[in-house]
Amino acid sequence: MANDDMIRARGGLLPVDYPFGNFKKSYYRLTTGVAADNVFIGMPVDLNSSGRVTTALAIATSATTLLGAVVGFSDTAYSALPTAMETTTAGAYLPGNTDAYVLVADDPNQVFIIQEDTGGTALAETNIGNSVTMNYRSSSGDTKTGYSTIELDRSSAGTGTGGNLMIMNLGRNMNSDGSDNAVGNYGKWIVRITNHRFASAIGQFQGGNPV
């Protein structure tokens, strides 16, 4: 059966144990002057030279350094959600130009699950170990659900060594019709950040050959 397209409902780069298990996460303040970009759950982020979080919208760029992915938000007093998220008409995301902290899954060894896109040839288990980049689908996130719309760019698998992620395994998800996640359109994959802000770049594979 076909894999569910979860990009709007629960998309982005998500820690494997989230939201049911425990994983390392830390609060970081957004950039000085406040980032103009909306911030969504599952959005990859990095740190600037002042130790503040910046959104990584140019994520398809080769060898992009990443800190992790957003998993939550707080006001600047660490006491509640940012005011901009507390109104009855607010979406479940942090609007741009909001002074706040973001909670980031920032362990260099953290693994994530992410959905692949539909452009080019579908990923296969032979792509495990390959470097791969990510792309946003039309916009950086869904303003109703609050989740990022970033996906694996499957056409980039095995084409170089500058990818943001390494493919670790096929995700063990179940689709809404009861079938298992499988290779093909909207497949879910376990990945790890290759060039983490707090660690050395990990070895990658290009077309199945170690580099």
Coordinates of N, CA and C in Angstrom, one line a residue:
M1 N 0.8 -1.2 0.0 CA 0.0 0.0 0.0 C 0.9 1.3 0.0
A2 N 0.3 2.4 -0.4 CA 1.1 3.6 -0.5 C 1.4 4.2 0.9
N3 N 2.5 4.8 1.1 CA 2.9 5.5 2.3 C 2.1 6.7 2.5
D4 N 1.8 7.1 3.7 CA 1.0 8.3 4.0 C 2.0 9.5 3.8
D5 N 1.4 10.5 3.2 CA 2.1 11.8 3.1 C 1.8 12.6 4.4
M6 N 2.8 12.6 5.3 CA 2.7 13.2 6.6 C 3.3 14.6 6.7
I7 N 3.6 15.2 5.6 CA 4.4 16.5 5.7 C 3.7 17.6 6.3
R8 N 2.4 17.7 6.2 CA 1.6 18.8 6.8 C 1.2 18.4 8.2
A9 N 0.9 17.2 8.5 CA 0.4 16.8 9.8 C 1.5 16.6 10.8
R10 N 2.6 16.0 10.4 CA 3.7 15.8 11.3 C 5.0 15.6 10.5
G11 N 5.4 16.7 9.8 CA 6.6 16.6 9.0 C 7.8 17.2 9.6
G12 N 8.9 17.3 8.9 CA 10.1 17.8 9.4 C 11.1 16.8 9.8
L13 N 12.2 17.3 10.5 CA 13.2 16.4 11.0 C 12.9 16.2 12.5
L14 N 12.4 15.0 12.8 CA 11.9 14.7 14.2 C 12.8 13.7 14.9
P15 N 13.2 14.0 16.2 CA 13.9 12.9 16.9 C 13.1 11.6 17.0
V16 N 13.8 10.5 16.9 CA 13.1 9.2 16.7 C 12.2 9.0 17.9
D17 N 12.6 9.3 19.1 CA 11.8 9.0 20.3 C 10.7 10.0 20.6
Y18 N 10.7 11.1 19.9 CA 9.7 12.2 20.1 C 8.3 11.8 19.6
P19 N 7.2 12.0 20.3 CA 7.1 12.7 21.6 C 7.0 11.7 22.7
F20 N 7.3 10.4 22.6 CA 7.0 9.5 23.6 C 8.2 9.1 24.5
G21 N 9.4 9.4 24.0 CA 10.6 9.0 24.8 C 11.4 10.2 25.2
N22 N 12.5 9.9 25.8 CA 13.4 11.0 26.2 C 14.6 11.2 25.3
F23 N 15.0 12.4 25.1 CA 16.2 12.7 24.3 C 16.8 14.0 24.8
K24 N 18.0 14.3 24.5 CA 18.7 15.5 25.0 C 18.1 16.7 24.2
K25 N 17.8 17.7 24.9 CA 17.3 18.9 24.3 C 17.7 20.1 25.1
S26 N 17.9 21.3 24.5 CA 18.4 22.5 25.2 C 17.7 23.7 24.6
Y27 N 17.5 24.7 25.5 CA 16.9 26.0 25.0 C 18.0 26.9 24.4
Y28 N 17.7 27.5 23.4 CA 18.6 28.5 22.7 C 17.7 29.8 22.4
R29 N 18.3 30.9 22.6 CA 17.6 32.1 22.2 C 17.7 32.4 20.7
L30 N 16.7 33.0 20.1 CA 16.8 33.3 18.7 C 17.7 34.4 18.4
T31 N 18.1 34.6 17.2 CA 19.1 35.6 16.8 C 18.7 37.0 17.3
T32 N 19.7 37.9 17.6 CA 19.5 39.2 18.0 C 18.7 40.0 16.9
G33 N 17.7 40.8 17.3 CA 16.9 41.4 16.4 C 15.7 40.5 15.9
V34 N 15.8 39.3 16.4 CA 14.8 38.3 16.2 C 14.7 37.8 14.7
A35 N 14.8 36.6 14.5 CA 14.7 36.0 13.1 C 13.4 36.4 12.5
A36 N 13.5 36.8 11.2 CA 12.2 37.1 10.5 C 11.4 35.9 10.1
D37 N 12.1 34.7 10.0 CA 11.5 33.5 9.6 C 10.5 33.0 10.6
N38 N 9.4 32.4 10.2 CA 8.6 31.6 11.1 C 9.4 30.4 11.5
V39 N 9.2 29.9 12.7 CA 9.9 28.7 13.2 C 8.9 27.6 13.5
F40 N 9.2 26.4 13.0 CA 8.2 25.3 13.1 C 8.9 24.1 13.8
I41 N 8.1 23.2 14.4 CA 8.6 22.0 15.0 C 9.2 21.2 13.8
G42 N 10.3 20.6 14.1 CA 11.0 19.8 13.1 C 11.9 20.6 12.1
M43 N 12.0 21.9 12.3 CA 12.8 22.7 11.5 C 14.3 22.6 11.9
P44 N 15.2 22.3 11.0 CA 16.6 22.3 11.3 C 17.1 23.7 11.6
V45 N 18.0 23.8 12.6 CA 18.6 25.1 13.0 C 20.0 25.0 13.2
D46 N 20.7 26.2 13.3 CA 22.1 26.2 13.6 C 22.4 27.4 14.6
L47 N 23.6 27.6 15.0 CA 24.0 28.7 15.8 C 24.8 29.7 15.1
N48 N 24.6 31.0 15.4 CA 25.4 32.0 14.8 C 26.7 32.3 15.7
S49 N 27.5 33.2 15.4 CA 28.7 33.5 16.2 C 28.4 34.0 17.6
S50 N 27.2 34.5 17.8 CA 26.8 34.9 19.2 C 26.1 33.9 20.0
G51 N 26.1 32.6 19.5 CA 25.5 31.6 20.2 C 24.0 31.5 20.2
R52 N 23.4 32.2 19.2 CA 21.9 32.2 19.1 C 21.5 31.4 17.9
V53 N 20.3 30.9 18.0 CA 19.8 30.1 16.9 C 19.4 30.8 15.7
T54 N 19.7 30.3 14.6 CA 19.2 30.8 13.3 C 18.5 29.6 12.5
T55 N 17.5 30.0 11.8 CA 16.8 29.0 11.0 C 17.7 28.6 9.8
A56 N 17.6 27.4 9.4 CA 18.5 27.0 8.3 C 17.6 26.8 7.0
L57 N 17.2 27.9 6.4 CA 16.4 27.8 5.3 C 17.1 27.5 4.0
A58 N 18.4 27.8 3.9 CA 19.2 27.4 2.8 C 19.8 26.0 3.0
I59 N 18.9 25.1 3.4 CA 19.3 23.8 3.8 C 19.9 22.9 2.7
A60 N 19.6 23.1 1.5 CA 20.1 22.3 0.4 C 21.5 22.6 0.1
T61 N 22.0 23.7 0.7 CA 23.4 24.0 0.4 C 24.4 22.9 0.9
S62 N 25.4 22.6 0.1 CA 26.3 21.6 0.4 C 27.0 21.9 1.7
A63 N 27.2 20.8 2.6 CA 28.0 20.9 3.8 C 27.5 21.9 4.8
T64 N 26.2 22.1 4.9 CA 25.6 23.0 5.9 C 25.8 22.5 7.3
T65 N 26.3 23.3 8.2 CA 26.4 22.9 9.6 C 25.1 23.0 10.3
L66 N 24.7 22.0 11.1 CA 23.4 22.1 11.8 C 23.6 21.8 13.3
L67 N 22.8 22.4 14.1 CA 22.8 22.2 15.5 C 21.8 21.1 15.9
G68 N 20.7 21.0 15.2 CA 19.6 20.0 15.5 C 18.3 20.5 14.9
A69 N 17.2 20.0 15.5 CA 15.9 20.3 15.1 C 15.0 20.9 16.2
V70 N 14.1 21.8 15.9 CA 13.3 22.4 16.9 C 12.2 21.4 17.4
V71 N 12.1 21.4 18.7 CA 11.0 20.5 19.3 C 10.1 21.3 20.3
G72 N 10.3 22.6 20.5 CA 9.5 23.3 21.4 C 9.8 24.8 21.5
F73 N 9.1 25.5 22.3 CA 9.2 27.0 22.4 C 9.0 27.5 23.8
S74 N 9.6 28.6 24.1 CA 9.4 29.2 25.4 C 9.5 30.7 25.3
D75 N 8.8 31.5 26.2 CA 9.1 32.9 26.2 C 10.4 33.2 26.9
T76 N 10.8 34.4 26.9 CA 12.2 34.8 27.4 C 12.3 34.6 28.9
A77 N 11.3 34.3 29.6 CA 11.3 34.1 31.1 C 11.3 32.6 31.4
Y78 N 11.3 31.8 30.4 CA 11.2 30.3 30.6 C 10.0 29.9 31.4
S79 N 8.9 30.6 31.2 CA 7.7 30.4 32.1 C 6.5 29.9 31.3
A80 N 6.4 30.2 30.0 CA 5.2 29.8 29.3 C 5.5 29.9 27.8
L81 N 4.5 29.6 27.0 CA 4.7 29.8 25.6 C 4.9 31.3 25.2
P82 N 5.6 31.6 24.2 CA 5.6 33.0 23.8 C 4.2 33.6 23.6
T83 N 4.0 34.9 23.9 CA 2.7 35.5 23.9 C 2.1 35.3 22.5
A84 N 2.9 35.4 21.4 CA 2.4 35.3 20.1 C 1.7 34.0 19.8
M85 N 2.0 33.0 20.6 CA 1.4 31.6 20.4 C 0.3 31.3 21.3
E86 N -0.1 32.3 22.2 CA -1.1 32.0 23.2 C -2.5 32.4 22.8
T87 N -2.7 33.1 21.7 CA -4.0 33.6 21.4 C -4.8 32.4 20.8
T88 N -6.1 32.5 20.8 CA -7.0 31.5 20.2 C -6.9 31.3 18.7
T89 N -6.4 32.4 18.1 CA -6.3 32.3 16.6 C -4.8 32.0 16.2
A90 N -3.9 31.8 17.1 CA -2.5 31.6 16.8 C -2.4 30.1 16.3
G91 N -1.4 30.0 15.3 CA -1.1 28.6 14.9 C -0.1 28.0 15.9
A92 N 0.2 26.7 15.7 CA 1.2 26.0 16.6 C 2.6 26.2 16.1
Y93 N 3.0 27.4 15.8 CA 4.4 27.7 15.3 C 4.8 29.0 15.9
L94 N 6.0 29.3 15.9 CA 6.5 30.6 16.4 C 6.6 31.6 15.2
P95 N 5.8 32.7 15.3 CA 5.8 33.6 14.2 C 7.1 34.4 14.1
G96 N 7.5 34.8 12.9 CA 8.7 35.5 12.7 C 8.7 36.8 13.5
N97 N 9.9 37.3 13.9 CA 10.0 38.6 14.6 C 9.4 38.4 16.0
T98 N 9.6 37.2 16.6 CA 9.1 37.0 18.0 C 10.4 36.7 18.9
D99 N 10.6 37.5 19.9 CA 11.7 37.3 20.8 C 11.4 36.1 21.7
A100 N 12.1 35.0 21.6 CA 11.8 33.8 22.3 C 13.0 32.8 22.3
Y101 N 12.8 31.8 23.1 CA 13.7 30.6 23.1 C 13.1 29.5 22.3
V102 N 14.0 28.7 21.6 CA 13.5 27.5 21.0 C 14.2 26.3 21.7
L103 N 13.5 25.3 21.8 CA 14.0 24.0 22.4 C 14.5 23.1 21.2
V104 N 15.7 22.7 21.3 CA 16.4 22.0 20.2 C 16.9 20.7 20.6
A105 N 16.6 19.6 19.8 CA 17.2 18.3 20.0 C 18.6 18.4 19.4
D106 N 19.6 18.6 20.3 CA 20.9 19.0 19.9 C 22.1 18.1 20.2
D107 N 21.8 16.8 20.5 CA 22.8 15.8 20.7 C 23.4 15.4 19.4
P108 N 24.8 15.5 19.2 CA 25.4 15.1 18.0 C 25.1 13.6 17.6
N109 N 24.7 12.8 18.5 CA 24.4 11.4 18.2 C 22.9 11.1 18.0
Q110 N 22.1 12.2 18.1 CA 20.7 12.0 17.9 C 20.4 11.5 16.5
V111 N 19.5 10.6 16.4 CA 19.0 10.2 15.1 C 17.5 10.7 15.0
F112 N 17.2 10.9 13.8 CA 15.9 11.6 13.4 C 15.1 10.7 12.4
I113 N 13.9 11.0 12.3 CA 13.1 10.4 11.2 C 12.6 11.5 10.3
I114 N 12.6 11.3 9.0 CA 12.2 12.3 8.1 C 11.6 11.7 6.8
Q115 N 10.7 12.3 6.2 CA 10.0 11.8 5.0 C 10.8 12.2 3.7
E116 N 10.8 11.2 2.8 CA 11.4 11.6 1.5 C 10.4 12.2 0.6
D117 N 10.9 12.9 -0.4 CA 10.0 13.6 -1.4 C 9.7 12.7 -2.5
T118 N 9.2 13.2 -3.6 CA 8.7 12.3 -4.7 C 9.5 12.7 -6.0
G119 N 10.5 13.4 -5.9 CA 11.2 13.8 -7.1 C 12.4 12.8 -7.4
G120 N 12.4 12.3 -8.7 CA 13.4 11.4 -9.0 C 13.2 9.9 -8.6
T121 N 14.2 9.1 -8.6 CA 14.0 7.7 -8.2 C 13.9 7.5 -6.7
A122 N 13.0 6.7 -6.3 CA 12.8 6.4 -4.9 C 14.0 5.9 -4.2
L123 N 14.2 6.2 -2.9 CA 15.3 5.7 -2.2 C 15.1 4.2 -2.0
A124 N 16.2 3.5 -1.8 CA 16.1 2.0 -1.5 C 17.1 1.7 -0.3
E125 N 17.1 0.5 0.2 CA 18.0 0.2 1.3 C 19.4 0.2 0.9
T126 N 19.7 0.2 -0.4 CA 21.0 0.3 -0.9 C 21.6 1.7 -0.7
N127 N 20.7 2.7 -0.4 CA 21.1 4.1 -0.1 C 21.5 4.3 1.3
I128 N 21.4 3.2 2.2 CA 21.8 3.4 3.6 C 23.3 3.7 3.6
G129 N 23.7 4.7 4.3 CA 25.1 5.2 4.4 C 25.4 6.3 3.4
N130 N 24.4 6.6 2.6 CA 24.6 7.7 1.6 C 24.4 9.1 2.3
S131 N 25.1 10.1 1.8 CA 24.8 11.5 2.1 C 23.6 12.0 1.4
V132 N 22.8 12.8 2.0 CA 21.6 13.3 1.3 C 21.3 14.7 1.9
T133 N 20.7 15.6 1.0 CA 20.3 16.9 1.4 C 18.8 16.9 1.7
M134 N 18.3 18.1 2.1 CA 16.9 18.3 2.4 C 16.4 19.5 1.6
N135 N 15.1 19.5 1.3 CA 14.4 20.6 0.7 C 13.1 20.8 1.4
Y136 N 12.6 22.1 1.4 CA 11.3 22.5 1.9 C 10.3 22.3 0.8
R137 N 9.1 21.8 1.1 CA 8.0 21.7 0.1 C 7.2 23.0 0.1
S138 N 7.4 23.8 -0.9 CA 6.7 25.0 -1.2 C 6.8 26.1 -0.1
S139 N 6.8 25.7 1.2 CA 7.0 26.7 2.2 C 7.7 26.0 3.4
S140 N 8.2 26.8 4.3 CA 9.0 26.2 5.4 C 8.2 25.4 6.4
G141 N 6.9 25.6 6.5 CA 6.1 24.9 7.5 C 4.6 25.1 7.3
D142 N 3.8 24.3 8.0 CA 2.4 24.5 8.0 C 1.9 25.3 9.1
T143 N 1.3 26.4 8.9 CA 0.9 27.4 9.9 C -0.3 26.9 10.8
K144 N -0.9 25.8 10.4 CA -2.0 25.3 11.2 C -1.5 24.2 12.1
T145 N -0.7 23.2 11.6 CA -0.2 22.2 12.5 C 1.0 22.6 13.2
G146 N 1.8 23.5 12.7 CA 3.0 24.0 13.3 C 4.2 23.1 13.0
Y147 N 4.1 22.2 12.0 CA 5.2 21.3 11.7 C 6.0 21.8 10.4
S148 N 7.3 21.6 10.4 CA 8.1 22.0 9.3 C 7.7 21.1 8.1
T149 N 7.9 21.6 6.9 CA 7.6 20.8 5.7 C 8.9 20.4 5.0
I150 N 10.0 20.2 5.7 CA 11.2 19.8 5.1 C 11.2 18.3 4.9
E151 N 11.8 17.9 3.8 CA 11.8 16.5 3.3 C 13.2 16.1 2.9
L152 N 13.5 14.8 2.8 CA 14.7 14.3 2.1 C 14.6 14.6 0.6
D153 N 15.7 15.1 0.1 CA 15.7 15.3 -1.4 C 16.4 14.0 -1.9
R154 N 15.5 13.0 -2.3 CA 16.0 11.7 -2.7 C 16.9 11.7 -3.9
S155 N 16.7 12.8 -4.7 CA 17.6 12.8 -5.9 C 19.0 13.2 -5.6
S156 N 19.3 13.6 -4.3 CA 20.7 13.9 -3.9 C 21.4 12.8 -3.3
A157 N 20.7 11.6 -3.1 CA 21.4 10.5 -2.4 C 22.5 9.9 -3.2
G158 N 23.7 9.8 -2.6 CA 24.8 9.2 -3.3 C 25.5 10.0 -4.4
T159 N 25.1 11.3 -4.5 CA 25.6 12.1 -5.6 C 26.8 13.0 -5.1
G160 N 27.1 13.0 -3.8 CA 28.2 13.8 -3.3 C 28.4 13.5 -1.8
T161 N 29.3 14.2 -1.2 CA 29.6 14.0 0.2 C 29.3 15.2 1.1
G162 N 28.6 16.2 0.5 CA 28.3 17.4 1.3 C 26.9 17.5 1.8
G163 N 26.2 16.3 1.9 CA 24.8 16.3 2.3 C 24.7 16.6 3.8
N164 N 23.5 17.1 4.2 CA 23.3 17.5 5.6 C 23.1 16.3 6.5
L165 N 22.6 15.2 5.9 CA 22.2 14.0 6.6 C 22.9 12.7 6.1
M166 N 23.0 11.7 6.9 CA 23.3 10.4 6.5 C 22.1 9.5 6.7
I167 N 21.8 8.7 5.7 CA 20.7 7.7 5.8 C 21.2 6.5 6.6
M168 N 20.4 6.2 7.7 CA 20.8 5.1 8.6 C 20.0 3.9 8.4
N169 N 18.7 4.0 8.2 CA 17.8 2.9 8.0 C 16.4 3.3 7.6
L170 N 15.6 2.4 7.2 CA 14.2 2.6 6.9 C 13.4 2.7 8.2
G171 N 12.6 3.7 8.3 CA 11.8 3.9 9.5 C 10.8 2.8 9.7
R172 N 10.5 2.4 10.9 CA 9.5 1.4 11.2 C 8.2 2.0 11.6
N173 N 7.6 2.6 10.7 CA 6.3 3.3 10.9 C 5.2 2.5 10.3
M174 N 4.0 2.8 10.8 CA 2.8 2.2 10.2 C 1.9 3.3 9.6
N175 N 1.4 3.0 8.4 CA 0.6 3.9 7.7 C -0.9 3.8 8.2
S176 N -1.7 4.8 7.9 CA -3.1 4.8 8.4 C -3.9 3.6 8.0
D177 N -3.5 2.9 6.9 CA -4.3 1.8 6.5 C -3.8 0.5 7.1
G178 N -2.8 0.6 8.0 CA -2.3 -0.6 8.7 C -1.1 -1.2 8.0
S179 N -0.7 -0.7 6.9 CA 0.5 -1.3 6.2 C 1.8 -0.6 6.8
D180 N 2.9 -1.3 6.6 CA 4.2 -0.8 7.1 C 4.7 0.2 6.2
N181 N 5.5 1.2 6.7 CA 6.3 2.1 5.9 C 7.2 1.3 5.0
A182 N 7.3 1.7 3.8 CA 8.0 0.9 2.8 C 8.8 1.9 1.9
V183 N 9.8 1.4 1.1 CA 10.5 2.2 0.1 C 9.4 2.7 -0.9
G184 N 9.7 3.9 -1.4 CA 8.8 4.5 -2.3 C 8.4 5.9 -1.9
N185 N 7.5 6.6 -2.6 CA 7.1 7.9 -2.4 C 6.7 8.1 -0.9
Y186 N 7.2 9.2 -0.3 CA 6.9 9.5 1.1 C 7.4 8.5 2.1
G187 N 8.4 7.7 1.7 CA 9.0 6.8 2.7 C 9.6 7.6 3.8
K188 N 9.6 7.0 5.0 CA 10.2 7.6 6.2 C 11.5 6.9 6.5
W189 N 12.6 7.7 6.7 CA 13.9 7.2 6.9 C 14.5 7.7 8.2
I190 N 15.3 6.9 8.8 CA 16.1 7.2 10.0 C 17.4 7.8 9.5
V191 N 17.8 9.0 10.0 CA 18.9 9.7 9.5 C 19.7 10.3 10.7
R192 N 20.9 10.8 10.4 CA 21.7 11.5 11.4 C 22.4 12.7 10.7
I193 N 22.6 13.7 11.5 CA 23.2 14.9 11.0 C 24.7 14.6 10.7
T194 N 25.2 14.9 9.5 CA 26.6 14.6 9.2 C 27.6 15.7 9.6
N195 N 27.2 16.9 9.7 CA 28.1 18.0 10.0 C 27.5 18.8 11.2
H196 N 27.6 18.2 12.4 CA 26.9 18.8 13.6 C 27.8 19.9 14.2
R197 N 27.1 20.9 14.7 CA 27.8 22.1 15.3 C 28.7 21.7 16.4
F198 N 28.3 20.6 17.2 CA 29.1 20.2 18.4 C 29.9 18.9 18.2
A199 N 30.2 18.6 16.9 CA 31.0 17.4 16.7 C 31.7 17.5 15.3
S200 N 32.6 16.6 15.1 CA 33.3 16.5 13.9 C 32.4 15.9 12.8
A201 N 32.6 16.2 11.6 CA 31.8 15.6 10.5 C 32.0 14.1 10.5
I202 N 30.9 13.3 10.3 CA 31.1 11.9 10.2 C 31.3 11.4 8.8
G203 N 31.9 10.3 8.7 CA 32.2 9.7 7.4 C 30.9 9.5 6.6
Q204 N 31.0 9.7 5.3 CA 29.8 9.5 4.4 C 30.1 8.6 3.3
F205 N 29.1 8.2 2.6 CA 29.3 7.3 1.4 C 28.7 8.0 0.2
Q206 N 29.4 7.7 -0.9 CA 28.9 8.3 -2.2 C 28.7 7.1 -3.1
G207 N 27.4 6.9 -3.5 CA 27.2 5.8 -4.4 C 27.6 4.4 -3.8
G208 N 27.6 4.3 -2.5 CA 27.9 3.0 -1.9 C 29.4 2.8 -1.6
N209 N 30.3 3.8 -2.0 CA 31.7 3.7 -1.7 C 32.1 4.7 -0.6
P210 N 32.8 4.2 0.4 CA 33.3 5.1 1.5 C 34.2 6.2 1.0
V211 N 34.0 7.4 1.6 CA 34.8 8.5 1.1 C 35.4 9.2 2.4

